[in-house]
Short mmCIF file of C-alpha atoms in Angstrom, two decimals:
data_model
loop_
_atom_site.label_atom_id
_atom_site.label_comp_id
_atom_site.label_asym_id
_atom_site.label_seq_id
_atom_site.Cartn_x
_atom_site.Cartn_y
_atom_site.Cartn_z
CA MET M 1 54.70 -48.34 220.71
CA ALA M 2 53.56 -46.98 216.37
CA LYS M 3 53.20 -42.97 216.64
CA SER M 4 49.65 -42.14 215.33
CA LEU M 5 48.88 -41.24 211.94
CA LYS M 6 47.33 -38.24 213.03
CA LEU M 7 50.22 -36.27 214.13
CA LEU M 8 51.29 -36.28 210.63
CA GLU M 9 47.55 -34.35 209.88
CA GLU M 10 47.82 -32.36 213.18
CA ASP M 11 51.39 -30.87 211.59
CA ASN M 12 50.07 -30.46 208.35
CA ARG M 13 51.59 -33.44 206.42
CA ILE M 14 49.00 -35.26 205.51
CA GLN M 15 45.35 -34.90 205.03
CA LEU M 16 41.61 -36.83 204.79
CA PHE M 17 39.11 -36.00 203.31
CA VAL M 18 35.84 -38.29 203.31
CA SER M 19 32.58 -37.16 200.68
CA GLY M 20 30.06 -35.85 202.46
CA ASP M 21 27.90 -38.62 201.55
CA GLY M 22 30.12 -41.12 203.38
CA LEU M 23 30.88 -42.61 199.90
CA ARG M 24 34.53 -42.22 199.40
CA ALA M 25 38.25 -41.06 200.81
CA GLU M 26 40.84 -39.43 199.72
CA LEU M 27 43.78 -38.77 201.32
CA VAL M 28 46.10 -35.50 200.54
CA VAL M 29 50.04 -36.80 201.20
CA LYS M 30 51.18 -32.43 201.65
CA LYS M 31 55.14 -33.45 202.18
CA PRO M 32 56.01 -36.72 201.76
CA LEU M 33 57.57 -38.53 204.70
CA SER M 34 60.90 -40.75 204.76
CA GLU M 35 61.65 -44.51 204.89
CA GLU M 36 63.16 -43.81 208.87
CA GLU M 37 60.39 -41.73 209.68
CA LEU M 38 57.99 -44.25 207.84
CA SER M 39 58.53 -47.06 210.51
CA SER M 40 57.79 -45.26 213.79
CA TYR M 41 53.88 -44.23 212.30
CA GLU M 42 51.35 -47.26 212.36
CA GLU M 43 50.15 -49.20 209.91
CA LEU M 44 47.56 -46.83 207.29
CA LYS M 45 44.18 -49.09 207.61
CA ASP M 46 44.92 -48.69 211.70
CA PHE M 47 44.92 -45.74 211.26
CA LEU M 48 41.46 -45.67 209.01
CA ASP M 49 40.49 -48.33 211.18
CA SER M 50 40.59 -45.33 214.17
CA ARG M 51 38.67 -43.38 211.98
CA GLY M 52 35.84 -45.71 211.13
CA ILE M 53 36.52 -46.22 207.36
CA VAL M 54 35.78 -50.55 207.17
CA VAL M 55 34.64 -50.97 203.97
CA GLY M 56 35.30 -50.24 200.34
CA ILE M 57 39.75 -50.22 201.04
CA LYS M 58 41.36 -49.04 197.64
CA GLU M 59 43.92 -52.34 196.62
CA GLU M 60 46.44 -50.35 196.67
CA VAL M 61 45.73 -48.92 200.01
CA LEU M 62 46.14 -53.21 200.92
CA GLU M 63 49.14 -53.39 199.36
CA LYS M 64 51.58 -50.56 199.90
CA GLY M 65 50.17 -49.57 203.45
CA LYS M 66 51.86 -46.71 204.53
CA LYS M 67 54.39 -46.57 202.14
CA LEU M 68 51.25 -44.36 199.91
CA LEU M 69 52.95 -41.30 202.24
CA GLN M 70 56.32 -41.24 200.85
CA GLU M 71 54.05 -40.18 197.60
CA GLU M 72 52.46 -36.98 197.71
CA GLY M 73 49.40 -36.23 195.84
CA ARG M 74 45.86 -37.41 196.24
CA HIS M 75 45.26 -40.01 196.55
CA LEU M 76 41.59 -42.26 196.29
CA ILE M 77 42.32 -44.89 199.47
CA ALA M 78 37.97 -45.84 200.11
CA GLU M 79 35.05 -46.19 197.94
CA GLY M 80 31.62 -47.50 199.25
CA LYS M 81 29.64 -48.48 197.14
CA ARG M 82 26.34 -46.37 195.44
CA PRO M 83 22.89 -47.58 195.87
CA GLN M 84 20.81 -48.91 192.35
CA ARG M 85 17.40 -48.21 191.64
CA GLY M 86 15.19 -50.23 191.18
CA LYS M 87 13.71 -50.88 187.48
CA ASP M 88 11.16 -48.55 186.26
CA GLY M 89 7.71 -49.95 185.96
CA GLU M 90 7.09 -51.02 182.38
CA VAL M 91 3.71 -51.47 180.22
CA LYS M 92 4.24 -54.70 178.47
CA VAL M 93 1.93 -54.50 175.05
CA CYS M 94 0.34 -58.02 174.55
CA PHE M 95 -0.99 -56.87 171.18
CA THR M 96 1.05 -55.70 168.17
CA GLN M 97 0.00 -52.73 164.77
CA GLU M 98 1.38 -53.47 163.09
CA LEU M 99 0.39 -54.71 159.60
CA GLU M 100 0.09 -58.11 158.16
CA LYS M 101 1.08 -58.88 154.52
CA LYS M 102 0.73 -62.15 153.42
CA TRP M 103 -0.44 -63.35 150.28
CA GLU M 104 -2.98 -66.06 149.59
CA GLU M 105 -3.67 -67.60 146.29
CA ASN M 106 -6.98 -68.18 145.38
CA GLU M 107 -9.32 -71.37 143.54
CA GLU M 108 -7.42 -71.75 140.89
CA GLY M 109 -4.28 -71.13 142.21
CA GLN M 110 -3.32 -67.33 141.57
CA VAL M 111 -2.08 -64.96 143.63
CA ASN M 112 -3.03 -61.57 144.26
CA LEU M 113 -0.16 -59.33 144.90
CA PHE M 114 -2.07 -56.26 145.96
CA ASP M 115 -4.44 -58.17 148.44
CA PHE M 116 -2.48 -58.81 151.27
CA LEU M 117 -2.86 -56.97 154.25
CA LYS M 118 -4.02 -58.16 156.95
CA ILE M 119 -4.64 -55.88 159.95
CA PRO M 120 -4.94 -56.80 163.49
CA GLU M 121 -7.66 -56.92 165.61
CA VAL M 122 -8.69 -57.66 168.89
CA LYS M 123 -11.89 -59.61 170.45
CA GLU M 124 -14.42 -57.32 172.94
CA GLY M 125 -12.32 -58.58 176.40
CA ASP M 126 -8.75 -59.49 175.03
CA VAL M 127 -5.53 -57.91 177.22
CA LEU M 128 -4.14 -54.96 175.39
CA ALA M 129 -1.48 -54.31 178.17
CA GLU M 130 -0.41 -54.67 181.27
CA LEU M 131 1.41 -53.46 184.19
CA ILE M 132 5.22 -54.71 184.82
CA PRO M 133 5.72 -53.26 188.43
CA PRO M 134 9.37 -51.35 189.36
CA GLY M 135 12.10 -52.67 191.38
CA GLU M 136 13.34 -53.22 194.11
CA GLY M 137 16.48 -51.88 193.61
CA VAL M 138 20.61 -52.54 195.06
CA PRO M 139 21.25 -50.77 198.66
CA GLY M 140 24.37 -49.87 199.03
CA GLN M 141 27.49 -48.99 201.55
CA ASP M 142 29.34 -46.23 202.46
CA ILE M 143 32.47 -46.17 203.30
CA PHE M 144 30.89 -46.34 207.31
CA GLY M 145 30.09 -49.96 206.88
CA LYS M 146 26.51 -47.70 207.20
CA GLU M 147 23.68 -49.44 204.46
CA ILE M 148 22.11 -46.86 202.25
CA PRO M 149 18.90 -48.06 201.23
CA ALA M 150 17.72 -48.22 197.20
CA LEU M 151 15.51 -45.69 195.97
CA PRO M 152 12.48 -47.99 194.36
CA GLY M 153 11.88 -48.27 190.13
CA ARG M 154 9.29 -45.53 189.16
CA PRO M 155 5.75 -47.50 188.61
CA ALA M 156 4.59 -47.13 184.54
CA LYS M 157 1.02 -46.19 183.68
CA ILE M 158 -1.22 -48.46 180.88
CA ARG M 159 -3.01 -44.63 179.22
CA VAL M 160 -5.52 -46.37 177.77
CA GLY M 161 -8.43 -44.12 175.14
CA LYS M 162 -11.70 -45.13 173.43
CA ASN M 163 -12.30 -48.57 173.95
CA VAL M 164 -10.30 -49.37 176.38
CA GLU M 165 -10.27 -49.85 179.92
CA LEU M 166 -8.72 -50.43 183.53
CA ILE M 167 -8.97 -53.44 185.50
CA GLU M 168 -7.76 -54.80 188.59
CA GLU M 169 -6.93 -51.50 189.66
CA GLY M 170 -4.79 -50.35 186.91
CA ALA M 171 -2.53 -53.03 186.74
CA LYS M 172 -4.35 -54.66 183.02
CA ALA M 173 -6.64 -53.02 180.24
CA ILE M 174 -8.62 -54.64 178.11
CA ALA M 175 -11.27 -54.09 175.40
CA LYS M 176 -14.56 -52.90 175.09
CA VAL M 177 -14.83 -53.00 171.63
CA ALA M 178 -14.11 -55.18 168.88
CA GLY M 179 -11.81 -53.68 166.44
CA ARG M 180 -8.01 -52.63 165.21
CA PRO M 181 -5.89 -52.04 168.24
CA VAL M 182 -3.67 -48.51 168.15
CA MET M 183 -1.35 -46.50 170.05
CA VAL M 184 -0.69 -43.13 169.20
CA GLY M 185 2.52 -41.59 171.89
CA LYS M 186 1.14 -44.26 174.65
CA THR M 187 -2.47 -44.23 174.60
CA ILE M 188 -3.99 -47.64 173.38
CA SER M 189 -7.49 -47.33 171.71
CA VAL M 190 -9.44 -49.22 169.99
CA LEU M 191 -10.68 -48.54 166.72
CA PRO M 192 -13.18 -50.03 163.98
CA ILE M 193 -12.03 -49.93 160.54
CA PHE M 194 -13.63 -48.10 157.34
CA GLU M 195 -12.36 -50.10 154.38
CA LEU M 196 -13.61 -49.12 150.71
CA ASP M 197 -12.67 -51.03 147.84
CA GLY M 198 -12.12 -48.35 145.69
CA ASP M 199 -12.08 -45.15 144.84
CA VAL M 200 -13.16 -41.89 146.93
CA GLY M 201 -14.95 -39.74 144.24
CA THR M 202 -18.80 -39.01 143.08
CA SER M 203 -19.94 -42.82 143.74
CA THR M 204 -18.69 -42.17 147.60
CA GLY M 205 -19.57 -38.83 148.31
CA ASN M 206 -16.50 -37.94 151.94
CA ILE M 207 -15.70 -40.17 154.37
CA SER M 208 -15.14 -39.08 157.64
CA PHE M 209 -15.13 -42.37 160.24
CA VAL M 210 -13.94 -42.00 164.09
CA GLY M 211 -12.16 -45.12 163.48
CA SER M 212 -9.48 -45.89 160.93
CA VAL M 213 -10.02 -46.00 157.07
CA VAL M 214 -8.34 -47.60 154.44
CA VAL M 215 -8.93 -46.81 150.90
CA ARG M 216 -7.79 -49.82 148.53
CA GLY M 217 -8.39 -46.41 145.64
CA THR M 218 -6.67 -43.30 144.90
CA VAL M 219 -9.11 -39.96 146.81
CA GLN M 220 -9.67 -37.75 143.25
CA SER M 221 -9.52 -34.66 143.67
CA GLY M 222 -12.55 -32.58 145.42
CA PHE M 223 -12.90 -34.38 148.24
CA LYS M 224 -11.99 -35.89 151.72
CA VAL M 225 -11.13 -38.97 154.04
CA GLU M 226 -11.61 -37.56 157.66
CA ALA M 227 -10.56 -40.44 161.04
CA GLU M 228 -10.18 -39.64 163.95
CA GLY M 229 -7.72 -43.36 163.76
CA ASP M 230 -5.03 -43.90 161.17
CA ILE M 231 -5.96 -43.44 157.17
CA GLU M 232 -3.91 -45.88 154.60
CA ILE M 233 -4.64 -45.09 151.08
CA TRP M 234 -3.56 -47.87 148.43
CA GLY M 235 -3.45 -45.74 144.71
CA ASN M 236 -2.61 -41.78 145.49
CA VAL M 237 -3.48 -38.18 147.09
CA GLU M 238 -5.04 -36.17 144.26
CA ALA M 239 -6.03 -32.25 145.50
CA ALA M 240 -8.56 -34.21 147.92
CA THR M 241 -7.35 -33.21 151.64
CA VAL M 242 -7.10 -35.77 153.86
CA GLN M 243 -7.54 -35.54 157.46
CA SER M 244 -6.50 -37.35 160.33
CA GLN M 245 -5.05 -37.66 164.35
CA GLY M 246 -2.90 -40.62 164.08
CA ASN M 247 -1.33 -41.79 160.90
CA VAL M 248 -1.70 -41.90 156.97
CA VAL M 249 0.78 -44.16 154.87
CA VAL M 250 0.20 -43.48 150.78
CA ARG M 251 0.95 -46.08 149.14
CA GLY M 252 1.43 -44.19 146.18
CA GLY M 253 1.83 -40.69 145.79
CA ILE M 254 0.36 -36.98 147.04
CA PHE M 255 -0.28 -34.78 143.23
CA GLY M 256 -2.42 -31.82 145.26
CA ARG M 257 -2.17 -29.49 141.94
CA GLU M 258 -1.24 -26.85 145.13
CA LYS M 259 -4.43 -27.56 146.32
CA GLY M 260 -4.27 -30.63 148.00
CA LEU M 261 -3.43 -30.86 152.17
CA VAL M 262 -2.75 -33.81 154.07
CA ARG M 263 -2.79 -33.97 158.06
CA ALA M 264 -1.76 -36.06 160.35
CA ARG M 265 -1.23 -36.51 164.45
CA GLY M 266 0.98 -38.98 163.44
CA ASP M 267 3.20 -39.63 160.52
CA VAL M 268 2.83 -39.00 156.77
CA ARG M 269 4.75 -41.47 154.15
CA ALA M 270 4.48 -40.66 150.91
CA LYS M 271 6.22 -42.40 147.82
CA VAL M 272 6.34 -38.86 145.70
CA ILE M 273 4.80 -35.19 147.22
CA GLU M 274 4.17 -32.72 144.51
CA ASN M 275 2.45 -29.46 145.41
CA ALA M 276 0.92 -30.10 147.76
CA THR M 277 1.20 -29.44 151.14
CA VAL M 278 1.60 -31.95 154.62
CA GLU M 279 1.45 -31.37 157.58
CA ALA M 280 2.41 -33.91 160.51
CA GLY M 281 2.67 -34.25 164.17
CA GLN M 282 5.51 -36.36 164.17
CA ASP M 283 7.53 -37.60 161.43
CA VAL M 284 6.78 -36.86 157.74
CA ARG M 285 8.59 -40.00 155.52
CA VAL M 286 9.18 -39.98 151.77
CA GLY M 287 9.97 -42.72 148.99
CA GLU M 288 11.39 -41.01 146.23
CA ALA M 289 10.94 -36.90 146.48
CA VAL M 290 9.31 -34.00 147.24
CA PHE M 291 8.59 -31.81 144.57
CA HIS M 292 7.40 -27.77 144.99
CA SER M 293 5.43 -28.28 148.59
CA GLN M 294 4.65 -26.78 152.07
CA VAL M 295 6.22 -29.66 154.41
CA SER M 296 6.12 -29.67 157.99
CA ALA M 297 7.00 -32.01 160.80
CA GLY M 298 6.95 -31.54 164.32
CA ARG M 299 9.93 -33.91 164.49
CA LYS M 300 11.68 -35.12 161.66
CA VAL M 301 11.18 -34.89 157.86
CA ILE M 302 13.31 -37.72 156.26
CA VAL M 303 13.76 -38.11 152.06
CA GLY M 304 14.13 -41.13 150.88
CA GLY M 305 15.67 -43.55 147.30
CA ARG M 306 16.34 -40.20 144.77
CA GLY M 307 15.76 -38.16 147.67
CA LEU M 308 15.28 -34.96 145.68
CA ALA M 309 13.48 -31.98 147.81
CA VAL M 310 13.16 -28.83 145.42
CA GLY M 311 11.27 -26.46 145.62
CA GLY M 312 8.80 -25.71 148.23
CA LYS M 313 9.59 -25.25 152.42
CA ILE M 314 10.14 -27.86 154.31
CA ARG M 315 9.96 -27.02 157.73
CA ALA M 316 11.08 -29.72 160.63
CA GLY M 317 11.41 -30.10 164.94
CA SER M 318 14.72 -30.85 164.60
CA LEU M 319 15.80 -33.39 161.18
CA VAL M 320 15.72 -32.52 157.48
CA TRP M 321 17.50 -35.75 155.67
CA VAL M 322 17.86 -35.83 151.61
CA LYS M 323 20.04 -36.35 149.44
CA THR M 324 19.48 -33.61 146.78
CA LEU M 325 17.95 -29.92 148.65
CA GLY M 326 17.79 -27.58 145.62
CA SER M 327 18.41 -27.83 141.61
CA PRO M 328 21.16 -26.75 139.44
CA MET M 329 18.85 -24.08 137.82
CA GLY M 330 18.58 -22.78 140.60
CA THR M 331 14.99 -23.48 142.66
CA VAL M 332 14.23 -21.80 145.29
CA THR M 333 13.70 -23.69 148.01
CA GLU M 334 13.67 -23.20 151.96
CA VAL M 335 14.43 -24.86 154.82
CA MET M 336 13.42 -24.70 158.26
CA VAL M 337 14.18 -26.86 161.23
CA GLY M 338 14.44 -26.07 165.11
CA ILE M 339 11.45 -25.32 165.62
CA ASP M 340 8.06 -26.77 165.80
CA PRO M 341 6.08 -26.06 162.80
CA ALA M 342 3.08 -25.70 164.75
CA LEU M 343 4.66 -22.69 167.49
CA ARG M 344 6.64 -20.74 164.71
CA GLU M 345 2.85 -20.42 162.55
CA GLU M 346 1.55 -19.26 165.96
CA TYR M 347 4.69 -16.79 166.84
CA ASN M 348 4.26 -15.38 163.47
CA TYR M 349 0.44 -14.85 163.35
CA LEU M 350 0.81 -13.35 166.50
CA VAL M 351 3.05 -10.37 164.45
CA GLU M 352 1.38 -9.77 162.41
CA GLU M 353 -1.24 -9.29 164.77
CA LEU M 354 0.60 -7.50 167.38
CA GLU M 355 0.75 -4.71 164.64
CA LYS M 356 -2.63 -5.14 163.21
CA VAL M 357 -3.44 -3.98 166.71
CA LYS M 358 -0.28 -1.11 166.65
CA ASN M 359 -2.57 0.58 163.98
CA GLN M 360 -5.89 0.60 165.58
CA LEU M 361 -4.65 1.69 168.58
CA ALA M 362 -2.00 4.89 166.48
CA GLU M 363 -5.73 5.61 164.61
CA GLY M 364 -7.26 5.90 167.81
CA GLU M 365 -4.85 8.10 169.42
CA LYS M 366 -4.93 10.11 166.01
CA VAL M 367 -9.44 10.70 166.49
CA PHE M 368 -8.77 10.97 170.06
CA LYS M 369 -6.02 14.15 169.96
CA ALA M 370 -8.46 15.86 166.50
CA ILE M 371 -11.40 15.44 168.84
CA ASN M 372 -9.67 16.78 172.03
CA GLU M 373 -7.63 19.47 169.44
CA ARG M 374 -11.08 21.02 168.70
CA GLN M 375 -12.41 20.78 172.50
CA LYS M 376 -9.36 23.36 173.24
CA ALA M 377 -10.44 25.82 170.22
CA GLY M 378 -14.48 26.01 172.21
CA LYS M 379 -15.74 23.65 169.35
CA ASN M 380 -18.67 22.25 170.19
CA VAL M 381 -18.24 18.38 169.93
CA ASP M 382 -21.83 16.52 168.59
CA SER M 383 -23.36 13.63 171.07
CA ASN M 384 -23.43 10.92 168.42
CA VAL M 385 -19.43 12.03 168.39
CA LEU M 386 -19.21 12.04 171.87
CA LYS M 387 -21.33 8.33 171.89
CA ILE M 388 -18.96 7.02 169.04
CA LEU M 389 -15.96 8.45 170.83
CA GLU M 390 -17.40 6.57 174.06
CA LYS M 391 -17.47 3.23 171.82
CA LEU M 392 -13.90 3.98 170.47
CA GLU M 393 -12.69 4.08 174.00
CA LYS M 394 -13.84 0.45 173.87
CA THR M 395 -12.38 -1.08 170.99
CA CYS M 396 -8.96 0.63 172.43
CA GLN M 397 -9.28 -0.36 175.63
CA LEU M 398 -9.78 -4.06 174.06
CA ALA M 399 -6.78 -3.76 171.14
CA ARG M 400 -4.62 -2.82 174.18
CA GLU M 401 -6.31 -6.07 176.31
CA LYS M 402 -4.51 -8.09 173.18
CA LYS M 403 -1.67 -6.14 172.76
CA GLU M 404 -0.21 -7.03 175.70
CA PHE M 405 -1.40 -10.48 175.39
CA CYS M 406 0.56 -10.39 172.16
CA GLU M 407 3.46 -9.06 173.61
CA ALA M 408 3.86 -11.86 176.45
CA ARG M 409 3.08 -14.91 174.34
CA LEU M 410 5.64 -13.40 171.59
CA GLU M 411 8.48 -12.61 174.60
CA GLU M 412 7.68 -16.65 175.32
CA LEU M 413 7.67 -17.75 171.83
CA GLU M 414 11.12 -14.99 171.39
CA GLU M 415 13.15 -17.43 173.89
CA ILE M 416 11.74 -20.92 171.87
CA VAL M 417 12.41 -19.42 168.75
CA SER M 418 16.06 -17.85 169.25
CA GLY M 419 16.61 -21.62 171.58
CA GLY M 420 16.19 -23.91 168.66
CA GLU M 421 18.31 -26.13 167.87
CA GLY M 422 18.20 -29.05 164.55
CA LYS M 423 20.55 -29.91 161.57
CA ILE M 424 20.25 -29.62 158.10
CA LEU M 425 21.59 -33.08 156.76
CA VAL M 426 22.19 -33.41 152.35
CA GLU M 427 23.98 -36.38 151.66
CA GLU M 428 24.78 -36.13 147.95
CA LYS M 429 24.84 -32.49 147.08
CA VAL M 430 22.97 -28.48 148.20
CA TYR M 431 22.36 -26.65 145.10
CA PRO M 432 22.37 -22.57 145.14
CA GLN M 433 19.68 -20.67 146.31
CA VAL M 434 18.17 -22.89 149.21
CA ARG M 435 17.97 -21.07 152.09
CA ILE M 436 18.32 -22.78 156.04
CA THR M 437 17.14 -21.81 158.91
CA VAL M 438 17.99 -22.78 162.19
CA GLY M 439 15.96 -21.65 164.53
CA ASN M 440 15.90 -18.06 164.28
CA LEU M 441 18.31 -18.01 162.29
CA THR M 442 18.74 -17.82 158.15
CA TYR M 443 21.81 -19.09 156.26
CA LEU M 444 21.68 -18.68 152.12
CA VAL M 445 23.36 -21.02 150.20
CA ARG M 446 25.44 -19.64 147.23
CA ASP M 447 27.60 -22.29 146.19
CA GLU M 448 26.86 -25.96 145.15
CA ILE M 449 27.96 -27.81 148.37
CA PRO M 450 28.11 -31.61 148.14
CA TYR M 451 28.12 -34.15 151.16
CA ALA M 452 26.71 -31.06 154.35
CA SER M 453 25.36 -30.61 157.05
CA PHE M 454 23.74 -27.89 158.20
CA TYR M 455 23.65 -26.42 161.61
CA LYS M 456 23.36 -24.04 164.85
CA LYS M 457 26.01 -23.38 166.43
CA ASP M 458 27.61 -20.32 168.30
CA GLN M 459 24.82 -17.81 167.23
CA GLU M 460 25.06 -18.95 163.80
CA VAL M 461 24.42 -21.67 160.95
CA VAL M 462 27.18 -23.59 160.82
CA MET M 463 27.77 -26.33 157.95
CA GLY M 464 29.58 -29.51 158.29
CA SER M 465 30.37 -32.24 156.35
CA PHE M 466 27.52 -34.39 156.29
CA GLU M 467 27.05 -37.41 159.57
CA ARG M 468 25.08 -40.15 158.73
CA PRO M 469 22.32 -41.31 162.32
CA ARG M 470 22.57 -43.66 164.93
CA SER M 471 19.01 -44.13 164.57
#
């Protein structure tokens, strides 16, 4: 009768390991058996059967059998099947928000090359989105033959904004009014559109609208366009103010004359930015060049075409991608990545406020000290002075509370700033006098550098070769 392999376990010549989840079994051969010894022992599969291991036995075990005991080392002998979580539910969007470009002939057979934009519209009651339920998942099985239940996929949820309502217990979203469907982030809304055939100027005054705005002209200096939806401008933006809760698209350029402001919660797109301030909650994408401007984006700033970025300051949460950064004349240009510009502004503001509060408290302490010295010297203190001291004490108490708040919030922000990651990509050349900041670390370019990337590593800004992002 063949001897049990359990005897080899007791002699510490082999050892069987089973993972805690029962999905893997490994056999460790510490002292291999000789051919003569091997003949007197049971088959390896019988040994595994005695241990209840019946599923996922490896081909190597089936082929070699107990001859595996002649090979020293660790052998994976059985592996179960892990459960597969069900596919997550999805939101099926039933509309497009992309603008359609369609050229049409007039009665005379002529084509107006600029009159081609068709804005998507929905009618009241149209279905805007539907829920796709999550999948059930595929059960697994451990090496003992026990089924491992699978987790179902995570359910999705339709997020609705203005003029959209959920029906069928949240399974569908429909339009409450006719208008243009939009999606900012993951929230679906229907916004009516205001369209202006011409410039925003003296004949129209400022424009403020709850939906989206299309201007088939230029926004002239000194005027404002504000919208809760998207803004599209077919011409230029001069020294004007354009603010959107969605996206801003400028087909021409933004020529701010050091006064212009374009701000969007989503993306900002323009052909050129010159002497202007541009702020985007997500991306800023420029067709040709940025000159002497203040540009900030929560995610990315990308300059295509000629790809010039000269002068001013560019800030982005994760990526700045240009072809040429700075100029041969050494124009001072600053680029910052790794921190959401809004958080960086908050950090700088709190630093200034904390300094003001400290100075205020220091001045108050001087006054209190002077009064105390006067009282110790036995001199009378006027009642009016005492009233002033009482008010000063209240002011200082408020200052101390503000100081505590600023210090606590700065401590939170310093963790974010110090850990900020990001990358600056330069396809062609970066010139001297360009200041690179990644998170809280700064690098000043002193020589011309071709095909470069800048990022943070080991608490310093390092330079590498240019690599085109995958997406």
